[in-house]
Short mmCIF file of C-alpha atoms in Angstrom, two decimals:
data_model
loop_
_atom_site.label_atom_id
_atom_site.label_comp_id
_atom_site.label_asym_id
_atom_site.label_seq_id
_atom_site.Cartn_x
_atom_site.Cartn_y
_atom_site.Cartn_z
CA UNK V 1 44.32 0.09 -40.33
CA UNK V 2 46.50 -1.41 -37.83
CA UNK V 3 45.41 -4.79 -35.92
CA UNK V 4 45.93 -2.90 -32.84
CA UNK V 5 43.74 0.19 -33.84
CA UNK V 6 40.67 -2.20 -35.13
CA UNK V 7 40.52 -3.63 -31.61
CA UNK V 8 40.73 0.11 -30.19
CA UNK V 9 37.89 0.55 -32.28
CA UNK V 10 36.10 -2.56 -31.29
CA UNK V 11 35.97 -1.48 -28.19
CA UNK V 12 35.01 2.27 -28.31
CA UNK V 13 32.34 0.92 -30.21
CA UNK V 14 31.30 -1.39 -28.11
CA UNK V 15 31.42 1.66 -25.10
CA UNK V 16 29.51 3.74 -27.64
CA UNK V 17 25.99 1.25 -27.91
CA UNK V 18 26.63 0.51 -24.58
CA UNK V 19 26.22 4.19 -23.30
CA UNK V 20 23.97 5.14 -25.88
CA UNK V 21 21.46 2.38 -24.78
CA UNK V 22 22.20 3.22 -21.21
CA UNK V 23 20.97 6.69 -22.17
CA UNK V 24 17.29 5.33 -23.79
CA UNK V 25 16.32 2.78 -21.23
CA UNK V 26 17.64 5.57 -18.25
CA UNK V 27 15.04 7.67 -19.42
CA UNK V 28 12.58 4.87 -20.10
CA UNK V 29 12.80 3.78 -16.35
CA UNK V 30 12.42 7.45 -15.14
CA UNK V 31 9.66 8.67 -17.09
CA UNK V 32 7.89 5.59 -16.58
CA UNK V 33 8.24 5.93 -13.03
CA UNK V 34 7.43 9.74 -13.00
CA UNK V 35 4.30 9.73 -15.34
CA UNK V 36 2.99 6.66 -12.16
CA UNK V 37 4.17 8.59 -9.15
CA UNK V 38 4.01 12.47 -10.06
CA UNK V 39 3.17 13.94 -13.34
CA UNK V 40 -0.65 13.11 -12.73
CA UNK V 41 -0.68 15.73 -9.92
CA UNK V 42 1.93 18.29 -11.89
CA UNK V 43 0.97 18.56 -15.68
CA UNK V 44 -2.99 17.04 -15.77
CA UNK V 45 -6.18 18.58 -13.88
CA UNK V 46 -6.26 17.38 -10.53
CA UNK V 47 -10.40 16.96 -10.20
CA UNK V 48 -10.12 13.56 -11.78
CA UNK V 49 -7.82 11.88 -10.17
CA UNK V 50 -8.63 8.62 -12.47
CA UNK V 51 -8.60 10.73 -15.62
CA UNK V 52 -4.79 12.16 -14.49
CA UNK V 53 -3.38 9.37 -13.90
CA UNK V 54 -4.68 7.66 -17.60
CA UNK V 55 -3.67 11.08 -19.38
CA UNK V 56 -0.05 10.78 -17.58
CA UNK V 57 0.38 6.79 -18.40
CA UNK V 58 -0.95 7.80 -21.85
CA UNK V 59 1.83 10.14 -22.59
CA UNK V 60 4.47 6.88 -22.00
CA UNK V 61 2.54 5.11 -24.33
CA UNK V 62 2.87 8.04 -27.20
CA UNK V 63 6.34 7.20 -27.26
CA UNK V 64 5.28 4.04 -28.92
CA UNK V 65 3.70 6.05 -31.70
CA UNK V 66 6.60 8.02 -32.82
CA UNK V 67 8.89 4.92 -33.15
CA UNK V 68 7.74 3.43 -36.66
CA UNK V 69 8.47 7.00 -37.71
CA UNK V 70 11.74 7.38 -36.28
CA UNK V 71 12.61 3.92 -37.77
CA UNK V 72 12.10 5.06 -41.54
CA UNK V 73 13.83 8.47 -41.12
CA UNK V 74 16.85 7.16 -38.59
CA UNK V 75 17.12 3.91 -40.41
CA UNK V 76 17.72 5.89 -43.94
CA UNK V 77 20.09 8.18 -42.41
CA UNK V 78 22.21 5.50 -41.03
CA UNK V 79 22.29 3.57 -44.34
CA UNK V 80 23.07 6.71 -46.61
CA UNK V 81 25.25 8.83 -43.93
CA UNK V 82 26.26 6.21 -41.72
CA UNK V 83 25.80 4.46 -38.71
CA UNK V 84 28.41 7.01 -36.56
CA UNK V 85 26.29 10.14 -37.79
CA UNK V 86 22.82 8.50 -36.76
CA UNK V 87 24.11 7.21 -33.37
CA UNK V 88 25.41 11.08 -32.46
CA UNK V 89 21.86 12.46 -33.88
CA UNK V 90 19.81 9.78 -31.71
CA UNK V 91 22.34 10.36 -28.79
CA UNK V 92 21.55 14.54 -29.02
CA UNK V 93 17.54 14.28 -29.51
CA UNK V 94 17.53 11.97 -26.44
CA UNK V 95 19.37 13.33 -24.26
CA UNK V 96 17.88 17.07 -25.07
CA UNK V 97 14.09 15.89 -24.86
CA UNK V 98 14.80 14.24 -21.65
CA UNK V 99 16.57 17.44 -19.96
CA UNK V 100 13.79 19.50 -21.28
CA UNK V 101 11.26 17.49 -19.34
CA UNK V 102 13.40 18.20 -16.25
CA UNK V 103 12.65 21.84 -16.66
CA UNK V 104 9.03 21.97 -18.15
CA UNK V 105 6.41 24.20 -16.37
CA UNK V 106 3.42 22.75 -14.52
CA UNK V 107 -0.26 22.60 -15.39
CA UNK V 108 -0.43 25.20 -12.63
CA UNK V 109 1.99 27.19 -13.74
CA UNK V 110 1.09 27.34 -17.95
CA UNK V 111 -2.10 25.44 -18.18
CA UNK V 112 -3.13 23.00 -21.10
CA UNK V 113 0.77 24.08 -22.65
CA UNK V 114 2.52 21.82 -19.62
CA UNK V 115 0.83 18.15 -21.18
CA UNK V 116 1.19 19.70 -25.03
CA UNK V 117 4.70 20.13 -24.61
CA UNK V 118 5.39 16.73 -22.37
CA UNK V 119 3.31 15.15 -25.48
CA UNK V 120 6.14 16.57 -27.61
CA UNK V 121 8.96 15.65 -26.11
CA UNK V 122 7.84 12.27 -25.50
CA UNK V 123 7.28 11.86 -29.23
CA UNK V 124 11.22 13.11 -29.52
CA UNK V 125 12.05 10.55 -27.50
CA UNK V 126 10.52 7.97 -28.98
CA UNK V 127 11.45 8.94 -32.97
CA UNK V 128 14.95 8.93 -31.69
CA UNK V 129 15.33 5.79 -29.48
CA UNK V 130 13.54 3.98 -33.02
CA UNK V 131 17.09 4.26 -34.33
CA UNK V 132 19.38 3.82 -31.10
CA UNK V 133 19.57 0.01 -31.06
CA UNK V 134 19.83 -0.76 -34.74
CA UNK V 135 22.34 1.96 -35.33
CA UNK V 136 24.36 0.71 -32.13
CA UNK V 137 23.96 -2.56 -32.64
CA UNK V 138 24.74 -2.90 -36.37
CA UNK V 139 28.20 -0.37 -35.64
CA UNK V 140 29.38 -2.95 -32.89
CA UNK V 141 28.70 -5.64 -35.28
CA UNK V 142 30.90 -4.17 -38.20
CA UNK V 143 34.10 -3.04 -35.74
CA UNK V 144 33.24 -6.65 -34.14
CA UNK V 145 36.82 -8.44 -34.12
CA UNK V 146 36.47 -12.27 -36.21
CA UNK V 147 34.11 -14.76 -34.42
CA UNK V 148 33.51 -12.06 -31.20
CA UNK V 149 30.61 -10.07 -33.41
CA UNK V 150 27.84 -11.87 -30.69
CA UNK V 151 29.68 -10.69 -27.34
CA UNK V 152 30.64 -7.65 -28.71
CA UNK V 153 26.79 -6.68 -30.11
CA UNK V 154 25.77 -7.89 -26.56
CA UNK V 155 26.58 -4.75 -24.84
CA UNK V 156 24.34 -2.68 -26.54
CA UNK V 157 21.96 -4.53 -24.32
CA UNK V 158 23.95 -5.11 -20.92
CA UNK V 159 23.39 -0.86 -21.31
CA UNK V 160 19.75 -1.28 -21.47
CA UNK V 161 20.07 -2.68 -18.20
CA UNK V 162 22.59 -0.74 -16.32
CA UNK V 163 20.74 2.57 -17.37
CA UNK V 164 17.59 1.50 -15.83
CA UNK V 165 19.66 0.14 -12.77
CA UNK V 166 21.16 3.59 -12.87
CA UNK V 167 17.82 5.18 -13.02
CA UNK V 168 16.73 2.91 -9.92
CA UNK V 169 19.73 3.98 -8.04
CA UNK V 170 18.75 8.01 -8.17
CA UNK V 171 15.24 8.01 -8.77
CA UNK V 172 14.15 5.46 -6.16
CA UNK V 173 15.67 6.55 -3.11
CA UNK V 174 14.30 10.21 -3.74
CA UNK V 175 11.82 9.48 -4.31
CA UNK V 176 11.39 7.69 -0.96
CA UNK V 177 13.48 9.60 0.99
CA UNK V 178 12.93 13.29 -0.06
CA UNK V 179 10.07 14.73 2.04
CA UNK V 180 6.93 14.90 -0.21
CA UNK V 181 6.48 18.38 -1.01
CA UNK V 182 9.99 19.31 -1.87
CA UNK V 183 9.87 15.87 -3.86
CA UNK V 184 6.85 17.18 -5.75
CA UNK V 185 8.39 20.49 -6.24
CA UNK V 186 11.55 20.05 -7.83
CA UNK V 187 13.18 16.67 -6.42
CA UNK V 188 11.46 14.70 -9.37
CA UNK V 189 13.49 16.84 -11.95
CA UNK V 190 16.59 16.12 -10.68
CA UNK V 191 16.98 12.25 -12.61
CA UNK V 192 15.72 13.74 -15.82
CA UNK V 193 18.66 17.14 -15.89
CA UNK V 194 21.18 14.13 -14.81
CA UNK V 195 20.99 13.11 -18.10
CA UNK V 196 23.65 15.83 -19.23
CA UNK V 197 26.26 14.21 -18.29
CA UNK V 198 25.57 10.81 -19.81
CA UNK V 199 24.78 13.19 -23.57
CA UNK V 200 28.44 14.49 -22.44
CA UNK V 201 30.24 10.73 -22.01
CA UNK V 202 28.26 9.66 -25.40
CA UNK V 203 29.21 12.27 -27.31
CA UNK V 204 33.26 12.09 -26.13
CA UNK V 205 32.98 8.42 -26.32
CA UNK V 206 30.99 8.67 -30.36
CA UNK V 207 33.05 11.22 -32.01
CA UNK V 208 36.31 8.63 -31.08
CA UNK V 209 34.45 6.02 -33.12
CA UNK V 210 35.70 5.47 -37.09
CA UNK V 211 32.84 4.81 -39.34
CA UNK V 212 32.47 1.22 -39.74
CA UNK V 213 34.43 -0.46 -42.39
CA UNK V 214 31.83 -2.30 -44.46
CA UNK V 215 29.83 1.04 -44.59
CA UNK V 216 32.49 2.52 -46.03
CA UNK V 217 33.42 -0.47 -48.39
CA UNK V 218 30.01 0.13 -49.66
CA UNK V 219 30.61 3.94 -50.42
CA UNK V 220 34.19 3.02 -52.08
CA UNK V 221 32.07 0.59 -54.73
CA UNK V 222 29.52 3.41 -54.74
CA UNK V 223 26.41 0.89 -53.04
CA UNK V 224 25.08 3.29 -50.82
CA UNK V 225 21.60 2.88 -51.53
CA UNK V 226 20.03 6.39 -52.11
CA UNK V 227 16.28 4.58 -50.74
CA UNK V 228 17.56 2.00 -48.21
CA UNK V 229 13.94 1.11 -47.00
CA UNK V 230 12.82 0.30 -50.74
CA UNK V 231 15.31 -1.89 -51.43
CA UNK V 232 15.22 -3.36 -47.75
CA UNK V 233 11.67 -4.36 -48.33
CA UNK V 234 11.50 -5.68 -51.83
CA UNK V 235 14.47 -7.84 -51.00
CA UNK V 236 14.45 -9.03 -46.83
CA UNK V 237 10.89 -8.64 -46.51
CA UNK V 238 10.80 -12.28 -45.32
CA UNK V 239 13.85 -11.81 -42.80
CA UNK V 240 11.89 -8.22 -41.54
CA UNK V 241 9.07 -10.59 -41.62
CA UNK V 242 10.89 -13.05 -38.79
CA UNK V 243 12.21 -10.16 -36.69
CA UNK V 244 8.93 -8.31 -36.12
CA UNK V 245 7.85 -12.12 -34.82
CA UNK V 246 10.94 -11.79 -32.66
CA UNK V 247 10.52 -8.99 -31.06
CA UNK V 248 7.07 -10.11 -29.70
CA UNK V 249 9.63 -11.27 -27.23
CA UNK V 250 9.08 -8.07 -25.72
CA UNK V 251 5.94 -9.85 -23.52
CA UNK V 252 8.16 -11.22 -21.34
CA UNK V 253 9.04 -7.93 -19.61
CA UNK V 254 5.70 -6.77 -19.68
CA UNK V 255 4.46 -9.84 -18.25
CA UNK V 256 7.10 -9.64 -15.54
CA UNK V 257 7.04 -5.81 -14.81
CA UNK V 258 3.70 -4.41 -15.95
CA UNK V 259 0.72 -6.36 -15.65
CA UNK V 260 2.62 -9.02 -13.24
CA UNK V 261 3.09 -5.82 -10.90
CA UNK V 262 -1.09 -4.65 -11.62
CA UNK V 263 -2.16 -8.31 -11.14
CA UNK V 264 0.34 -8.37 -7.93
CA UNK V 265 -0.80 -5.06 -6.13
CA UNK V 266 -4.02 -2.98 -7.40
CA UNK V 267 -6.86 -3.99 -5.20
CA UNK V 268 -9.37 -4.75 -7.86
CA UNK V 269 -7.41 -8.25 -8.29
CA UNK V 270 -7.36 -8.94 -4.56
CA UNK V 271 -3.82 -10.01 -4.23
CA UNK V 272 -2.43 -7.65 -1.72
CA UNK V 273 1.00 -7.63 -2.48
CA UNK V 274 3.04 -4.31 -1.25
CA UNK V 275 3.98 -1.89 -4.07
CA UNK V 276 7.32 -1.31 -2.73
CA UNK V 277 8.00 -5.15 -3.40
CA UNK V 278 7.40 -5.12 -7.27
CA UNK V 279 9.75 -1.76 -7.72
CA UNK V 280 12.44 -3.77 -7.10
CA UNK V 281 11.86 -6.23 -9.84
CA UNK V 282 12.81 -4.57 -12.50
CA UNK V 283 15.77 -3.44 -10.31
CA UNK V 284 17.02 -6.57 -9.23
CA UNK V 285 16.42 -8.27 -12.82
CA UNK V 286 18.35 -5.84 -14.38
CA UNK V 287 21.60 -6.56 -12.13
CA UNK V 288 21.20 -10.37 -12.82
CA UNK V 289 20.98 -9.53 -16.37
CA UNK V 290 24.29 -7.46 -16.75
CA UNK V 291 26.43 -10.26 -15.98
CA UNK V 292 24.23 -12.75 -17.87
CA UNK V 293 24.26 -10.96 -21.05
CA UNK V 294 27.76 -11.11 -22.00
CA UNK V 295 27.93 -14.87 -21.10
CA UNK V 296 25.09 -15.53 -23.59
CA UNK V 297 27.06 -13.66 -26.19
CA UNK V 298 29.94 -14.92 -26.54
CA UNK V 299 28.22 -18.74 -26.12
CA UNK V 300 26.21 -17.66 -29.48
CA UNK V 301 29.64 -16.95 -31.18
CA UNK V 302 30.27 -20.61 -30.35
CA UNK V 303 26.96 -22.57 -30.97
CA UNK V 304 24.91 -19.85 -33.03
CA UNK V 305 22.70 -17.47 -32.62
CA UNK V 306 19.23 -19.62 -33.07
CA UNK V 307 19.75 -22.05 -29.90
CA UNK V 308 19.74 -19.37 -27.42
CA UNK V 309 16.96 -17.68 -28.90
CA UNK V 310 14.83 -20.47 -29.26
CA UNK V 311 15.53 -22.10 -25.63
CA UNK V 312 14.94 -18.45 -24.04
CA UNK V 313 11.47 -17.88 -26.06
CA UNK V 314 10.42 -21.11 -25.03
CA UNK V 315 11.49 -21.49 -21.35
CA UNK V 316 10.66 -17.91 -20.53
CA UNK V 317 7.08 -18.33 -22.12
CA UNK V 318 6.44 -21.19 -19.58
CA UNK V 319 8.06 -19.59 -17.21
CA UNK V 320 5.39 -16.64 -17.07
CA UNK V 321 2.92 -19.32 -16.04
CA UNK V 322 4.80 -20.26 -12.80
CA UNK V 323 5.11 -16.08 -12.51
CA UNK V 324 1.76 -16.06 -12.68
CA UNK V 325 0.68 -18.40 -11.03
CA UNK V 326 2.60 -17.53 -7.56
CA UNK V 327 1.33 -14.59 -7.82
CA UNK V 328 -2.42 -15.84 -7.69
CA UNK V 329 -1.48 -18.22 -4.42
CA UNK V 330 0.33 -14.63 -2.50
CA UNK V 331 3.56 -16.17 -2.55
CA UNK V 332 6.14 -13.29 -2.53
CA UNK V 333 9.26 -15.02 -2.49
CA UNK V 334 8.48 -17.39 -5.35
CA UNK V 335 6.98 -14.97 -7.58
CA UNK V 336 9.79 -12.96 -7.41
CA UNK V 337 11.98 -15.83 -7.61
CA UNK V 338 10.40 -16.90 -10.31
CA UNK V 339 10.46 -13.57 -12.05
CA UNK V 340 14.33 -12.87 -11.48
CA UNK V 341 14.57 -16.45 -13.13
CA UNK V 342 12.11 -15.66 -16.45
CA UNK V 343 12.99 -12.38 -17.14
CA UNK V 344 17.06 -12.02 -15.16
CA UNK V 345 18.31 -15.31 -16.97
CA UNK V 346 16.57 -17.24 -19.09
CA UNK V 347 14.75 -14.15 -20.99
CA UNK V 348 18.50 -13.51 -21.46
CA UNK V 349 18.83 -16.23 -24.80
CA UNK V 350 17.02 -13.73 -26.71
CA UNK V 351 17.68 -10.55 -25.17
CA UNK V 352 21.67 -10.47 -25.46
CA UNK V 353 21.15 -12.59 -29.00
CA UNK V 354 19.26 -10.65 -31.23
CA UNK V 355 21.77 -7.34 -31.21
CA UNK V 356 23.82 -9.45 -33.36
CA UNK V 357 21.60 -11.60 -34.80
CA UNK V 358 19.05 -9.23 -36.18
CA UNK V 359 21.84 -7.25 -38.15
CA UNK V 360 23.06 -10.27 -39.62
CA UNK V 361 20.01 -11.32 -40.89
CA UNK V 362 20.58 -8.08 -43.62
CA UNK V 363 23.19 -6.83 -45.94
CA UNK V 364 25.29 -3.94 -44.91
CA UNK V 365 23.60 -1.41 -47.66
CA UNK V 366 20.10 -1.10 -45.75
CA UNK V 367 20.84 -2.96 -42.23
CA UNK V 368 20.03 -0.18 -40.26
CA UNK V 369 16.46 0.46 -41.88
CA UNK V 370 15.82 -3.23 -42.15
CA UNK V 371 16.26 -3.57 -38.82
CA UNK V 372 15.40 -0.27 -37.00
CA UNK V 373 11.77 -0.69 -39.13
CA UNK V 374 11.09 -4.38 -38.69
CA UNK V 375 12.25 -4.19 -34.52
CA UNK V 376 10.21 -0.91 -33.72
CA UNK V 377 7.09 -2.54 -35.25
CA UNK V 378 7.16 -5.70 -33.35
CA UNK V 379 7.86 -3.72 -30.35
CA UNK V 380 4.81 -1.37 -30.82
CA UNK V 381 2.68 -4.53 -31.60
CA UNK V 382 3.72 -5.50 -28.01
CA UNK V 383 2.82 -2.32 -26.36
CA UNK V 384 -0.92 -3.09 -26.77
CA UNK V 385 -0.40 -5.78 -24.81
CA UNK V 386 -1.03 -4.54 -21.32
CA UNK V 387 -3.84 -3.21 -22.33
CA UNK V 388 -5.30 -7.11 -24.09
CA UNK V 389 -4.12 -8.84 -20.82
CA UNK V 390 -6.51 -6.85 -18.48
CA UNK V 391 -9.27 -7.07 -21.51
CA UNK V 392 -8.97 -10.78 -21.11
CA UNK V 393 -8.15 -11.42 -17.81
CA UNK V 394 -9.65 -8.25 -15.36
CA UNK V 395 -10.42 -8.04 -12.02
CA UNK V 396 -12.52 -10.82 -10.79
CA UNK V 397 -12.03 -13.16 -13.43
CA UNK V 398 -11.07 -16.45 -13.41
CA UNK V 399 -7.88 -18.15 -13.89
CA UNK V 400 -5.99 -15.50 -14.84
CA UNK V 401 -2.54 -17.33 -14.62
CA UNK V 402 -3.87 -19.85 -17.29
CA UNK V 403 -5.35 -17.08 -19.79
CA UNK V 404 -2.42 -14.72 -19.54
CA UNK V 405 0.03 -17.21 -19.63
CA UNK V 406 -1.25 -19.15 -22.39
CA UNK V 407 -1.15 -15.70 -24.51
CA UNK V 408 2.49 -15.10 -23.43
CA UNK V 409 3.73 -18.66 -24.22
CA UNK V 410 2.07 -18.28 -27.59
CA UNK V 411 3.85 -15.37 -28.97
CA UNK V 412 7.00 -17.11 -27.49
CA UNK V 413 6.43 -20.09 -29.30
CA UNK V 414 5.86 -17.47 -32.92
CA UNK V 415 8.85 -15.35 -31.79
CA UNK V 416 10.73 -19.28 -31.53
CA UNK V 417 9.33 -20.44 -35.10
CA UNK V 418 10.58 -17.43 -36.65
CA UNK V 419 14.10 -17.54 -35.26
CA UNK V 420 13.74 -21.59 -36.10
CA UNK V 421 12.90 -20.61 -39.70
CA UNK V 422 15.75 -18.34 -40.13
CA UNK V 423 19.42 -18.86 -41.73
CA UNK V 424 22.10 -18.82 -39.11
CA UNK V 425 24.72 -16.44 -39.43
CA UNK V 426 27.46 -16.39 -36.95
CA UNK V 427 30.44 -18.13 -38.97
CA UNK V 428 29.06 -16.14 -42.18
CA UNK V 429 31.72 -13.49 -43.13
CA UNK V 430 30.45 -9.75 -43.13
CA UNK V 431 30.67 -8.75 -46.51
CA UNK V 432 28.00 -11.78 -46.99
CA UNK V 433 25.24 -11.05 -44.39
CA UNK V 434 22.12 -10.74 -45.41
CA UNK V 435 22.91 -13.07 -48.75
CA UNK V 436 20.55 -15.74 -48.72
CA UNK V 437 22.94 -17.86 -50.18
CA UNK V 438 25.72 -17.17 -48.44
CA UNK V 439 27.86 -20.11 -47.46
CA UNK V 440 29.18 -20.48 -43.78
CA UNK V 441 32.45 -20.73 -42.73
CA UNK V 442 33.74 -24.06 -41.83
CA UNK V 443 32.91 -24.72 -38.40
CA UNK V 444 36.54 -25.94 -37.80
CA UNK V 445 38.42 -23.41 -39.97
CA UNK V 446 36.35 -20.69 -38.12
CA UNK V 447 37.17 -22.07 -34.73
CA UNK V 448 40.51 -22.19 -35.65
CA UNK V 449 40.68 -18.94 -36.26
CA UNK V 450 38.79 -17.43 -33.68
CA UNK V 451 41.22 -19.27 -31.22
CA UNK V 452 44.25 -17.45 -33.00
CA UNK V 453 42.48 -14.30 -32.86
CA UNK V 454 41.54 -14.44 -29.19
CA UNK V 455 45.10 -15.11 -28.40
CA UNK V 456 46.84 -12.24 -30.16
CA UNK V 457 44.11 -10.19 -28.74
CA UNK V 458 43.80 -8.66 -32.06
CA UNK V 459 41.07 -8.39 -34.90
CA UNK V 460 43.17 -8.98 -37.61
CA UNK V 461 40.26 -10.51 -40.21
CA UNK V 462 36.82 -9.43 -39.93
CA UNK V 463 33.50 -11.96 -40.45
#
């Protein structure tokens, strides 16, 4: 393999996790938005309203139930057929389930069959995003040219944010634009058959992509494990231990865009603030975050990957206090403010981290499952969380800021000790991830090298 083809392959790659999470997180922010604004009135009985709206939000949350199975089954596939082959099967059940919603029937059209088959498709959706980020993430990591493997993983997650900017940019102003009924009729389909032509640019952009070369030193020893998960288990149980603590980190976003926004605008809490306000956090987050990401990749390829995951959990769990806590006084401009600077920057030192750091934490024979199981059970754990903040903190209660924020800053501080309690890997050469014992690279041998590497713009050694 030519220098000058491994950094073509780098890069497609890199395109490939970056469209493919661009892909899960566009229909994230659409169906989230649809099953709050419309599918209460299309696919549920319309005599409760309250009882619509919980059976709509409730088919979001059933993509959380699929995910630990999509992790075993997606996460074995990518360690016995490969991480290319997983990626184009995750990209494909995606993409499908999220067209078909665009052309479901109504509950007026087919009756109790409309919310079976939404209840289907969201479970598709959620088995096959379960393998999405650890598939894309550990592929960028193993084309990753020497000492870039942290910038490079980082676009997996700068596509997490420009899908749901995406998303924002065609779902929003329909939604507020389109007159009502025509909206209600067949505008709100129109985002989810859009989705064709980002299963098109995946696919042409995945089939370009070589299998990774340390998957396929592993088949050439004949390592491929034939039960990735068993062995991943019985020997990085403690490093799948740390990673489901990591990816508590997920309360930071649902601090900032879930119950933040419920605490902000739904009368029972008295705040007042205007719903139109809090749709464009997420929005304008999400554009901070695209150019932050890549920033706070390539600085973990030159201080490691534990600083800027322990500074973000920290700061961003305090953080959600000061959130909080402008909400409560009805100060608009601080809370969001305050939010753009939790969740748009300093959220960021774990966010664009753990794409790289996650995989590294394994060894190339089961990272996928490792990974893809350990992630998608932290992140579940996290999805209850909503649901605990209004148990603990509903309408009429007293300081809320304080309770909420103390939880949040907690499981920041447990997401911190586990990445503070874990090996760091960025100067440890690829073949020796996920070895315990592994010795780093000589911190001025590998900047040496790094520095020759960035200026023939080739990967001609990988780490």
């Amino acid at each position: 393999m030519t220098a000058i083809h491994q950094m073509s392959q780098s890069r497609k790659a890199a395109a490939s996790g970056w469209i493919g999470s661009a892909l899960e997180y566009y229909d994230f922010f659409i169906y989230a938005t649809a099953a709050s604004l419309i599918f209460p009135q299309i696919f549920f009985p319309s005599e409760n309203p309250t009882v619509a709206i919980v059976a709509s939000l409730a088919t979001y949350g059933v993509g959380y139930v699929a995910r630990p199975i999509g992790a075993f089954v997606l996460g074995h596939w990518g360690d016995t057929h490969g991480r290319k082959t997983v990626l184009i099967v995750c990209m494909f059940l995606m993409g499908i389930s999220t067209m078909a919603v665009g052309i479901l029937p109504t509950y007026q059209q087919v009756g109790i069959l409309a919310p079976i088959l939404l209840v289907i498709l969201r479970l598709v959706q959620g088995f096959a995003v379960a393998g999405e980020i650890s598939g894309a993430s550990s592929m960028i990591l193993e084309h990753a040219p020497f000492g870039r493997r942290g910038f490079y993983a980082s676009f997996a997650l700068q596509g997490v944010q420009a899908g749901q900017i995406l998303a924002a940019a065609i779902f929003l102003p329909l939604a507020a634009y389109m007159p009502t009924e025509a909206f209600n009729s067949w505008g709100w389909r129109i985002p989810f058959l859009l989705s064709f032509f980002v299963i098109v640019a995946g696919y042409i952009i995945r089939r370009e992509v070589d299998e990774t070369p340390a998957f396929a030193r592993e088949g050439e020893r004949g390592e491929t494990p034939r039960a990735p998960i068993v062995q991943a288990i019985k020997l990085s149980w403690r490093d799948m231990l740390r990673v489901i603590c990591m990816a508590l980190m997920n309360v930071i976003p649902v601090v900032a865009t879930i119950f933040g926004a419920a605490y902000a605008v739904q009368p029972a809490y008295g705040i007042g603030f205007a719903k139109d306000v809090y749709l464009w956090i997420p929005v304008l987050g999400n554009m901070l975050a695209v150019f932050v990401i890549p920033f706070v990749g390539n600085l973990s390829d030159k201080v490691g990957r534990k600083p800027p995951i322990i500074v973000g959990a920290l700061l961003s769990g305090l953080l959600a206090f000061g959130y909080l806590y402008a909400i409560s006084i009805r100060n608009v401009p601080l809370a969001i403010l305050v939010s753009l600077l939790m969740w748009g920057v300093v959220y960021q030192g774990y966010n664009a981290i753990f794409p790289s750091f996650y995989p590294e934490l394994f060894p190339t024979r089961t990272r996928v499952s490792a990974m893809a199981i350990s992630q998608n059970i932290g992140t579940t754990i996290t999805a209850l969380l909503p649901a605990l903040f209004a148990t603990v903190a509903p309408p009429g209660s007293t300081n809320i800021p304080l309770t909420v924020g103390a939880i949040a800053f907690a499981i920041t501080v447990i997401a911190a000790l586990a990445a503070l309690t874990a090996r760091e890997t960025y100067r440890i050469r690829i073949d020796d991830l996920g070895n315990p014992n592994a010795v780093p690279m000589l911190r001025a041998d590998y900047d040496r090298q790094r520095a020759g590497d960035a200026v023939s713009g080739a990967a001609t050694v990988r780490t």
